[in-house]
Amino acid sequence: MASESDKIQERLIESLTPRLEKYITVEPVLKYLYFIQPEQQEQIKQKLNTDGDVSAARLLINLVITTPHQEGWFRAFVDALFHGGNELAAKYLESNPPIKEVEEENDYCVKLIRILAPSLVEMKTEEVCIHCLDHEILTDDDKEKILAETRNKGSKSGASELLRRIVKRPPGWYSTFLQVLRETEHKHLCELTGGPPECEKGSNENHPSLRGEAAAEESPESMEICVAEEPQDDCTDLYKSADLPENMDTSDPDLNDLGAATAATKSPEKTEIVLRDYQMEVARPALEGKNVIICLPTGSGKTRVAVYITKKHLDSRREEGKPGKVIVLVNKIPLVEQHYATEFSPYLKPTYKVERVSGDSQLKISFAKIVQRNDILICTAQILENFLERANSGEDEGVKLSDLTLIIIDECHHTQKGDVYNHIMMRYLQQKHKNIRLKKEEKDPVPLPQLLGLTASPGVGKASIMEKAVEHIMRICANLDATRIMTWSFEGNHKKPRKQTMSAEDKKEDPFGDVIKTIMNAIHEHAKFFPTCDLGSQNYEQWAVQKERQAAKEENQKERVCAEYLRRYNEGLILSNTIRMCDALRCLNKFHEEQMKKKTSVDDEQNIQITATERFLFNLFKDNKEELERLAKIPNYENDSLAKLRTKILQEFSTRQEARGIIFTKTRHSAITLSQWIQENPKFADIGVKPSHVIGGGDQSDVKPMTAAEQKDVLKKFRTGEVNVLVATTVAEEGLDIPACNFVIRYGLSTNEIAMIQAQGRGRAEDSSYTVVDIKNSGVAEKECVNEYREDMMNKAIAKIKTFSQADYNKQITEFQIQAILETKVRRVKQKKKAIKDESPSAVKFSCRGCSKSICSGEDINIIENVHRVNATPQFKELVILRENTALQERRLDYEVNGVIACKDCGQTWGSMMMYRGIECPCLNVKNFVVDIREKKISNCTKWSDLPVKFSSFDYAEYASLMAQSSDDED
C-alpha cells in the first residue's frame, strides 16, 4: 500500500503532467528507470514510434505513478530525468521551476519557434547541431538522433528533430539558439525570429506570425514540431504535418454549420465551454439530474454537450461536498482516445482527473483502481461490464454501479438485446426495481448513477408500421431509463448532402465470369451436385457452406472439398462483378497456393496424401488459369459499376478546389482492392487523389484485420490531408472523428437506416454529395429507398413520442422495463442450462475435417487460462507437422504463437503451436475438426464454448516435471 509520502509525490507528478509531457524526451530517460519493467519499456517505445514524444511521455508518467512503488522511486525518477538530459522537467519535480515571468517568456519562445519552423528547417542542420552541442543546448544523445534523422530522411527532417529537442531545454536556450544561427551564418533566419537575442514577453504582439495567437495557451502537443521533407505548397500550418499527434488536429468535429460552441483556441487545455441555444435546450433536463437521450445529427455537437453536462455534474457535486464519478462508454476502441484527446481532456483536465482505458491499454488490468483515482473515465463498454461482473461475483476487485454518479453512453441505439450496452443497462434496471421494493420495505436503496444517452439515429428496428417504430424507440428509452428523448428541429438549416443513385448496367460480355462458371459446373458434375440458385449470388454461397458442413459430418471428403472450392469460386465471381477481374484472379490464386502449400511437407520426408478429387481440382484451375489471366487484362470486360465509381471520383476532384471523401464498401477485401485500384490508376494521381483504406480489427475473415494503431494512423492522415479518399467498411460509419467530407459514396452497400443516416452525416461539408452505386444483383437501390422511408418513419415516431403525456410515457417505459427484466431472466436460465458442461470429456471424439482420421478424445485436451484448448500428449505430436506462421507473431503475457500445426496425412490446418511458459503446446481450433459426442456428429462448431464439455485445466507443474524427466532420460 502506498505511503502518505508516495501519495503526495503522485499528486505532485499528476498536477505537473501537462508541463512534464512537454519537456520530457522519453528515449534517453528509459535506460535509467530501473523500476519500469522491460515489457512496459517496450510499450513506451512503441508509443514513441507511433504517436511521438508527447504521447510516450504521457504513458511514461502514468506508469511511473501506477507502478507499485519501491523505496526511493521518486528520487530515481528525478535522477533519470537529469541523466536523460531532461533538466527542466526534473527542476519542476524538485519544486525549482522557473519564476512565472521566465516561464511565460519561455512559452512565448516555444510558440515562436513552432510558428517559424517551416522557415527554420532551411538551416544547415549538421552544422547548427554541432554548435548547439558546443553551447550545451543539446546533449550527445540529441546530437546522435538529429544526425541519424538527417542521414535517413534529409536535412529538413533533421532540422525538425533539432527544433523539437531544443524547445525542451531550460529557459535561456532561445538566445543561445539565436547566437548559434549567427555563428553558422544564418543571418536571414536570425532576423526572421525577431532580431534581438532576447525573446521579450509581449514581443509576439508585433510579430506578423503571432497575431491572433497570443491568447492561446501552450499545448503539450505544440512541442511536436514537424515539417515535411517535401515542399509545403505555400502552407506553413504546422498543425497539418502528418507526424503530429492526433489531438493536434485543428479541425474541431463539432465546429461546423451546426457547430457546437465557441470558435475558441485549438489548444488542448480549454476551460470555457459555450453551448449554442439548441445544445443548451437539449441539455437542460440532464443538467437537472434527469436521465435523457440526446438525439442530434452527426456533427451537431453531441459530444460537446456531454462534456458540458459532465462539468456541471461534477461542479455541482463538488459544491455539495459529494464525490462525483463519471464514466463515458463507447463501443469502439479508437473512440476512447478520440473522446479523450479532442473533448474531455482539453476542457476538463485542468479541473478534474481524466483518464481513458480500452482493450489496447495495459491500464485495463487495474481498471478498478483507475476508477477510484480519477473523476472522469472514458472506456469501452466491455471493460466496464467485465468489472461489474467481477464485483457481482465477488471473486475479484470490481466496480459497482453505485460507485458511479453519471454514465454517458455514446451511440446508445446499441442498447439492444445481446449488446454489451444492454447487459450494463439490465444491471441498472434490475437494481432500480429492487430499489422500489427496498423503499416499500423502508430500507435504504442502492444509489444509482444518472444516465445520458447520445445518438444520431435510434432507428426503427424491423418496424414496417408506425406503431412498431414507436415501440422500438420507446424500448431504447426504457433500456436507458430515459425520462425524455431530446431532439431539435433545425428547420432547414441542417443541409443534407445532394443525393443520387448510379445504377450499373449488365455486362454485354463476361468471358472471365463464364470461365469461372465453367469450372464450377465441372465441379458440380464431378461431385454430382445440383444447386438451384444462381452462381455468383449470396444464396449460392449459403448453399456451398451448408453442403461443406454436411459432407464433413458424413465424412464424405469428395463432396466436402468440392463444396469448399465452389464457395471460393463463387467469391471470385462476386469480386469480378464488384471490382476488377485481376482482383478476383488474385484471390483465387492465393486460395490455390494455400491449398497446394497444405499438401507440401516442410522437410519433404512426410508423404501428405492428395486425393483424386484434390488432384482434379488442382488441374482444373491450372488448365484454366492462363485463360483467366489473359481475360483479366482486357479492360473492355470490366464491370460497369467500377466505371460509374471512376466517373464519380473524377467528377468530385475535377469540380472542387479541395475534395475529400469516403467510399463505403461491403467487405474488407473490396476495401483493400478498391484502394489499390485507385492508387494504380494514373488518372486519379493526376488530379491529386490520395487513397487509403480502413477496415475492422476483428479476426473473423480471411483478410488480415487492421490493428487499432493502423486504423489510428490512417485516420490521422485523412484528417491532415495526406489521404483524401478513404475506402472503408462499416467500421467508419459511426462515431469515429472523421473530418467533414465533400462526398460520400456507398459502393454496393446498403444496410439499415441507422447506417445510412450515419454515412450521410459524414458528408457535412458545404455542398456535399451522397452517392449510391448500385452494383448488379446487389439490390442496393431498393434497400436505400426503404431506408429513406424508415428514416422518415423514425422522425415521425420520435415526434409522436414527444406528444405523450409524462404519465403515459412513464407507464409505457415501466412496462417495457419489467418485460425486459423478465426476458433477461428467462434468457439467463436458458444460458445457464446451455452452459452446464454435463458431458464427460471421454464421450467426445475429434476427427480431422480434411481426411476424417480419428485424432483424440476430450480426455487428451486441457485448457490454459480458461481460453486455450491444447493437446500436449506425446501421441498427438506424432500426428502433426509444423509450418511457419506467416501472420505476425502474437505475444500475450506468458504465451506466444510460434507456428501452424497441420495434419500429417492430409495437410489440414488444426491450429497453432503455442509456447506457454517455455513449453510447446499444440493449441487447437475446433472449427478444423468434426466433433463426435456419443455418436452425434457436429461439423458447424466454431467456438469451443459451444461444446457441452468441461475440459480439465492444464497442469503446468506436472507437465514440466514430465518434460524434465524425459530430458534426463535422453541425456
Coordinates of C-alpha atoms in Angstrom, one line a residue, residues 10 13-18 20-21 24 26 30 33 35-36 40 43-44 47 53-69 73 77 340 349 353-358 361-367 369-371 373-374 376-377:
E10 CA 2.0 11.0 -7.0
I13 CA 3.5 14.5 -10.7
E14 CA -0.2 14.4 -11.7
S15 CA -0.5 18.2 -11.2
L16 CA 2.6 18.8 -13.3
T17 CA 1.8 16.3 -16.0
P18 CA 0.8 18.9 -18.7
L20 CA 6.2 17.3 -17.9
E21 CA 4.7 16.0 -21.1
I24 CA 10.4 15.1 -21.4
V26 CA 11.5 9.8 -23.5
L30 CA 14.1 5.0 -20.1
L33 CA 14.3 3.8 -14.9
F35 CA 11.6 0.2 -11.7
I36 CA 9.9 0.2 -15.1
Q40 CA 6.4 -1.6 -20.0
Q43 CA 5.2 -0.4 -24.7
I44 CA 6.5 3.1 -24.2
K47 CA 4.0 4.5 -28.3
D53 CA 7.2 12.1 -27.6
V54 CA 4.2 13.7 -26.0
S55 CA 2.1 10.6 -26.0
A56 CA 5.0 8.4 -25.0
A57 CA 5.8 10.9 -22.1
R58 CA 2.2 10.8 -21.0
L59 CA 2.3 6.9 -20.9
L60 CA 5.7 7.0 -19.1
I61 CA 4.3 9.4 -16.4
N62 CA 1.2 7.2 -15.9
L63 CA 3.3 4.1 -15.5
V64 CA 5.6 5.8 -13.0
I65 CA 2.6 6.8 -10.9
T66 CA 0.7 3.4 -11.1
T67 CA 3.7 1.1 -10.8
P68 CA 4.0 -0.5 -7.3
H69 CA 6.4 1.9 -5.6
W73 CA 11.2 5.7 -6.6
F77 CA 12.6 9.3 -11.4
Y340 CA -10.2 11.8 -24.5
K349 CA -8.4 18.1 -17.3
K353 CA -8.7 14.0 -13.3
V354 CA -9.5 12.4 -16.7
E355 CA -8.2 9.0 -17.9
R356 CA -9.0 6.6 -20.7
V357 CA -8.9 2.8 -20.8
S358 CA -9.5 0.4 -23.7
S361 CA -4.4 -0.4 -22.9
Q362 CA -2.4 -2.1 -20.1
L363 CA -4.5 0.0 -17.6
K364 CA -7.4 -2.4 -18.1
I365 CA -5.8 -4.8 -15.7
S366 CA -6.1 -2.2 -12.9
F367 CA -9.4 -0.7 -14.1
K369 CA -8.0 1.4 -9.3
I370 CA -8.2 3.7 -12.2
V371 CA -11.9 4.3 -11.5
R373 CA -8.2 7.6 -8.8
N374 CA -10.0 9.6 -11.5
I376 CA -13.8 11.0 -15.4
L377 CA -13.0 7.8 -17.2

